[in-house]
Amino acid sequence: MRSAFNVTWLLFGVGLLAAGFWREAPALRHAGMALVCIVVAKVFLIDMAGLEGLLRVLSFLGLGAALLGLGYAYRRFGFDQPAEVTTRDGP
């Protein structure tokens, strides 16, 4: 039951991030990232305490994969491309 609750909130946070990328709205992106961070902290600090053995390992791997995917997506879509720098030749 708790895992479905966590997954629902995580998907809501990812949805906010996607909406922020799509509409180019930093406020939505920040709200989504904050929600994802809160869910990850809750899972890591509270829910992992009740897990043992292989289930704990699989939970760590899944959480790590989710964070890597979100980090990649945020890095790829969340920042504007830097403007090209033009230089003059000679004095």
Short mmCIF file of N, CA and C in Angstrom, two decimals:
data_model
loop_
_atom_site.label_atom_id
_atom_site.label_comp_id
_atom_site.label_asym_id
_atom_site.label_seq_id
_atom_site.Cartn_x
_atom_site.Cartn_y
_atom_site.Cartn_z
N MET A 1 0.82 -1.20 0.00
CA MET A 1 0.00 0.00 0.00
C MET A 1 0.86 1.26 0.00
N ARG A 2 1.91 1.26 0.84
CA ARG A 2 2.78 2.43 0.90
C ARG A 2 3.51 2.66 -0.40
N SER A 3 3.90 1.57 -1.08
CA SER A 3 4.64 1.73 -2.32
C SER A 3 3.77 2.35 -3.41
N ALA A 4 2.49 2.00 -3.45
CA ALA A 4 1.58 2.60 -4.43
C ALA A 4 1.42 4.10 -4.15
N PHE A 5 1.38 4.46 -2.89
CA PHE A 5 1.30 5.87 -2.49
C PHE A 5 2.54 6.62 -2.97
N ASN A 6 3.72 6.03 -2.74
CA ASN A 6 4.98 6.66 -3.16
C ASN A 6 5.07 6.77 -4.67
N VAL A 7 4.69 5.72 -5.37
CA VAL A 7 4.75 5.73 -6.83
C VAL A 7 3.81 6.79 -7.39
N THR A 8 2.63 6.92 -6.80
CA THR A 8 1.67 7.93 -7.26
C THR A 8 2.24 9.33 -7.11
N TRP A 9 2.82 9.63 -5.96
CA TRP A 9 3.40 10.96 -5.76
C TRP A 9 4.61 11.17 -6.65
N LEU A 10 5.41 10.12 -6.86
CA LEU A 10 6.56 10.24 -7.74
C LEU A 10 6.12 10.52 -9.18
N LEU A 11 5.09 9.82 -9.64
CA LEU A 11 4.57 10.05 -10.99
C LEU A 11 3.97 11.46 -11.12
N PHE A 12 3.34 11.94 -10.07
CA PHE A 12 2.81 13.31 -10.08
C PHE A 12 3.96 14.32 -10.21
N GLY A 13 5.04 14.09 -9.46
CA GLY A 13 6.20 14.97 -9.56
C GLY A 13 6.84 14.94 -10.94
N VAL A 14 6.94 13.74 -11.52
CA VAL A 14 7.49 13.62 -12.87
C VAL A 14 6.57 14.29 -13.88
N GLY A 15 5.26 14.18 -13.66
CA GLY A 15 4.31 14.88 -14.53
C GLY A 15 4.47 16.38 -14.46
N LEU A 16 4.69 16.91 -13.26
CA LEU A 16 4.95 18.35 -13.13
C LEU A 16 6.22 18.75 -13.86
N LEU A 17 7.26 17.91 -13.74
CA LEU A 17 8.50 18.19 -14.46
C LEU A 17 8.27 18.19 -15.96
N ALA A 18 7.55 17.19 -16.46
CA ALA A 18 7.28 17.11 -17.90
C ALA A 18 6.47 18.31 -18.37
N ALA A 19 5.48 18.71 -17.59
CA ALA A 19 4.68 19.89 -17.95
C ALA A 19 5.54 21.15 -17.94
N GLY A 20 6.46 21.23 -17.00
CA GLY A 20 7.36 22.38 -16.96
C GLY A 20 8.29 22.44 -18.15
N PHE A 21 8.78 21.26 -18.60
CA PHE A 21 9.62 21.23 -19.79
C PHE A 21 8.81 21.59 -21.03
N TRP A 22 7.61 21.04 -21.13
CA TRP A 22 6.79 21.23 -22.31
C TRP A 22 6.33 22.68 -22.46
N ARG A 23 5.92 23.28 -21.34
CA ARG A 23 5.42 24.66 -21.38
C ARG A 23 6.52 25.69 -21.12
N GLU A 24 7.74 25.21 -20.89
CA GLU A 24 8.87 26.08 -20.56
C GLU A 24 8.56 26.97 -19.37
N ALA A 25 8.03 26.33 -18.31
CA ALA A 25 7.65 27.04 -17.09
C ALA A 25 8.56 26.60 -15.95
N PRO A 26 9.50 27.44 -15.56
CA PRO A 26 10.42 27.06 -14.48
C PRO A 26 9.72 26.75 -13.16
N ALA A 27 8.61 27.42 -12.88
CA ALA A 27 7.91 27.17 -11.62
C ALA A 27 7.40 25.74 -11.56
N LEU A 28 6.87 25.22 -12.66
CA LEU A 28 6.41 23.83 -12.68
C LEU A 28 7.58 22.86 -12.54
N ARG A 29 8.67 23.17 -13.22
CA ARG A 29 9.86 22.30 -13.11
C ARG A 29 10.37 22.27 -11.68
N HIS A 30 10.43 23.41 -11.04
CA HIS A 30 10.94 23.46 -9.66
C HIS A 30 9.99 22.76 -8.70
N ALA A 31 8.69 22.93 -8.90
CA ALA A 31 7.72 22.24 -8.04
C ALA A 31 7.82 20.73 -8.23
N GLY A 32 7.96 20.29 -9.47
CA GLY A 32 8.11 18.87 -9.74
C GLY A 32 9.38 18.30 -9.13
N MET A 33 10.48 19.02 -9.26
CA MET A 33 11.74 18.55 -8.69
C MET A 33 11.68 18.53 -7.17
N ALA A 34 11.04 19.52 -6.57
CA ALA A 34 10.89 19.54 -5.11
C ALA A 34 10.06 18.34 -4.64
N LEU A 35 8.97 18.05 -5.34
CA LEU A 35 8.13 16.92 -4.98
C LEU A 35 8.88 15.60 -5.13
N VAL A 36 9.64 15.46 -6.20
CA VAL A 36 10.43 14.25 -6.40
C VAL A 36 11.46 14.10 -5.28
N CYS A 37 12.11 15.19 -4.90
CA CYS A 37 13.09 15.14 -3.81
C CYS A 37 12.44 14.74 -2.48
N ILE A 38 11.26 15.25 -2.21
CA ILE A 38 10.55 14.90 -0.98
C ILE A 38 10.19 13.42 -0.97
N VAL A 39 9.69 12.92 -2.10
CA VAL A 39 9.32 11.50 -2.18
C VAL A 39 10.56 10.62 -2.02
N VAL A 40 11.65 10.99 -2.68
CA VAL A 40 12.88 10.19 -2.58
C VAL A 40 13.40 10.20 -1.14
N ALA A 41 13.37 11.34 -0.49
CA ALA A 41 13.82 11.41 0.90
C ALA A 41 12.94 10.55 1.80
N LYS A 42 11.64 10.58 1.59
CA LYS A 42 10.73 9.75 2.40
C LYS A 42 11.01 8.27 2.19
N VAL A 43 11.15 7.87 0.94
CA VAL A 43 11.43 6.47 0.64
C VAL A 43 12.76 6.06 1.26
N PHE A 44 13.77 6.88 1.08
CA PHE A 44 15.10 6.54 1.56
C PHE A 44 15.18 6.51 3.08
N LEU A 45 14.58 7.48 3.75
CA LEU A 45 14.73 7.58 5.20
C LEU A 45 13.70 6.77 5.99
N ILE A 46 12.49 6.66 5.49
CA ILE A 46 11.43 6.03 6.27
C ILE A 46 11.11 4.62 5.78
N ASP A 47 10.83 4.50 4.49
CA ASP A 47 10.34 3.23 3.96
C ASP A 47 11.43 2.17 3.86
N MET A 48 12.67 2.56 3.64
CA MET A 48 13.76 1.58 3.53
C MET A 48 14.04 0.90 4.86
N ALA A 49 13.66 1.50 5.96
CA ALA A 49 13.92 0.91 7.27
C ALA A 49 13.17 -0.40 7.46
N GLY A 50 12.02 -0.54 6.79
CA GLY A 50 11.22 -1.74 6.93
C GLY A 50 11.60 -2.86 5.98
N LEU A 51 12.53 -2.61 5.07
CA LEU A 51 12.91 -3.61 4.08
C LEU A 51 14.16 -4.36 4.53
N GLU A 52 14.28 -5.60 4.08
CA GLU A 52 15.47 -6.39 4.41
C GLU A 52 15.91 -7.18 3.19
N GLY A 53 17.18 -7.47 3.13
CA GLY A 53 17.73 -8.38 2.13
C GLY A 53 17.59 -7.90 0.71
N LEU A 54 17.14 -8.83 -0.14
CA LEU A 54 17.07 -8.58 -1.57
C LEU A 54 16.08 -7.46 -1.91
N LEU A 55 15.02 -7.36 -1.16
CA LEU A 55 14.04 -6.31 -1.42
C LEU A 55 14.64 -4.92 -1.20
N ARG A 56 15.50 -4.79 -0.21
CA ARG A 56 16.18 -3.52 0.03
C ARG A 56 17.15 -3.19 -1.11
N VAL A 57 17.86 -4.21 -1.58
CA VAL A 57 18.79 -4.02 -2.68
C VAL A 57 18.04 -3.58 -3.94
N LEU A 58 16.95 -4.27 -4.26
CA LEU A 58 16.17 -3.92 -5.45
C LEU A 58 15.57 -2.52 -5.32
N SER A 59 15.18 -2.14 -4.12
CA SER A 59 14.64 -0.81 -3.90
C SER A 59 15.71 0.26 -4.12
N PHE A 60 16.92 0.02 -3.64
CA PHE A 60 18.03 0.95 -3.86
C PHE A 60 18.33 1.07 -5.35
N LEU A 61 18.36 -0.06 -6.05
CA LEU A 61 18.64 -0.03 -7.49
C LEU A 61 17.56 0.72 -8.25
N GLY A 62 16.31 0.47 -7.92
CA GLY A 62 15.22 1.18 -8.58
C GLY A 62 15.24 2.67 -8.31
N LEU A 63 15.51 3.03 -7.06
CA LEU A 63 15.59 4.44 -6.70
C LEU A 63 16.76 5.12 -7.41
N GLY A 64 17.89 4.44 -7.48
CA GLY A 64 19.05 4.98 -8.19
C GLY A 64 18.78 5.15 -9.67
N ALA A 65 18.13 4.16 -10.30
CA ALA A 65 17.80 4.26 -11.72
C ALA A 65 16.84 5.41 -11.98
N ALA A 66 15.85 5.58 -11.11
CA ALA A 66 14.91 6.68 -11.26
C ALA A 66 15.61 8.03 -11.14
N LEU A 67 16.52 8.16 -10.19
CA LEU A 67 17.24 9.42 -10.02
C LEU A 67 18.17 9.70 -11.19
N LEU A 68 18.82 8.66 -11.71
CA LEU A 68 19.68 8.86 -12.89
C LEU A 68 18.86 9.30 -14.10
N GLY A 69 17.71 8.68 -14.30
CA GLY A 69 16.84 9.06 -15.41
C GLY A 69 16.33 10.48 -15.28
N LEU A 70 15.92 10.86 -14.08
CA LEU A 70 15.44 12.22 -13.86
C LEU A 70 16.56 13.24 -14.02
N GLY A 71 17.74 12.90 -13.53
CA GLY A 71 18.89 13.79 -13.69
C GLY A 71 19.25 13.99 -15.15
N TYR A 72 19.23 12.90 -15.92
CA TYR A 72 19.51 13.00 -17.35
C TYR A 72 18.46 13.87 -18.05
N ALA A 73 17.19 13.62 -17.76
CA ALA A 73 16.12 14.38 -18.40
C ALA A 73 16.20 15.86 -18.04
N TYR A 74 16.47 16.14 -16.79
CA TYR A 74 16.54 17.54 -16.37
C TYR A 74 17.73 18.24 -17.01
N ARG A 75 18.85 17.53 -17.10
CA ARG A 75 20.04 18.10 -17.72
C ARG A 75 19.83 18.31 -19.23
N ARG A 76 19.15 17.37 -19.85
CA ARG A 76 18.95 17.42 -21.30
C ARG A 76 17.91 18.46 -21.70
N PHE A 77 16.81 18.56 -20.96
CA PHE A 77 15.71 19.43 -21.36
C PHE A 77 15.54 20.66 -20.47
N GLY A 78 16.14 20.68 -19.30
CA GLY A 78 15.86 21.73 -18.33
C GLY A 78 16.65 22.99 -18.46
N PHE A 79 17.76 22.93 -19.15
CA PHE A 79 18.61 24.11 -19.24
C PHE A 79 18.63 24.61 -20.68
N ASP A 80 18.73 25.91 -20.84
CA ASP A 80 18.85 26.48 -22.18
C ASP A 80 20.24 26.19 -22.72
N GLN A 81 20.31 26.05 -24.02
CA GLN A 81 21.61 25.83 -24.66
C GLN A 81 22.40 27.14 -24.59
N PRO A 82 23.69 27.06 -24.28
CA PRO A 82 24.49 28.29 -24.22
C PRO A 82 24.62 28.91 -25.62
N ALA A 83 24.63 30.22 -25.64
CA ALA A 83 24.78 30.93 -26.92
C ALA A 83 26.19 30.73 -27.43
N GLU A 84 26.31 30.70 -28.75
CA GLU A 84 27.63 30.55 -29.34
C GLU A 84 28.43 31.83 -29.14
N VAL A 85 29.69 31.65 -28.85
CA VAL A 85 30.58 32.78 -28.64
C VAL A 85 31.29 33.07 -29.96
N THR A 86 31.19 34.30 -30.40
CA THR A 86 31.88 34.68 -31.62
C THR A 86 33.12 35.47 -31.24
N THR A 87 34.17 35.20 -31.96
CA THR A 87 35.42 35.92 -31.71
C THR A 87 35.89 36.55 -33.01
N ARG A 88 36.63 37.61 -32.87
CA ARG A 88 37.24 38.27 -34.04
C ARG A 88 38.66 37.79 -34.18
N ASP A 89 39.10 37.67 -35.41
CA ASP A 89 40.49 37.33 -35.66
C ASP A 89 41.30 38.61 -35.76
N GLY A 90 42.38 38.64 -35.07
CA GLY A 90 43.28 39.79 -35.16
C GLY A 90 42.85 40.94 -34.29
N PRO A 91 43.72 41.97 -34.20
CA PRO A 91 43.43 43.14 -33.35
C PRO A 91 42.49 44.13 -33.94
#
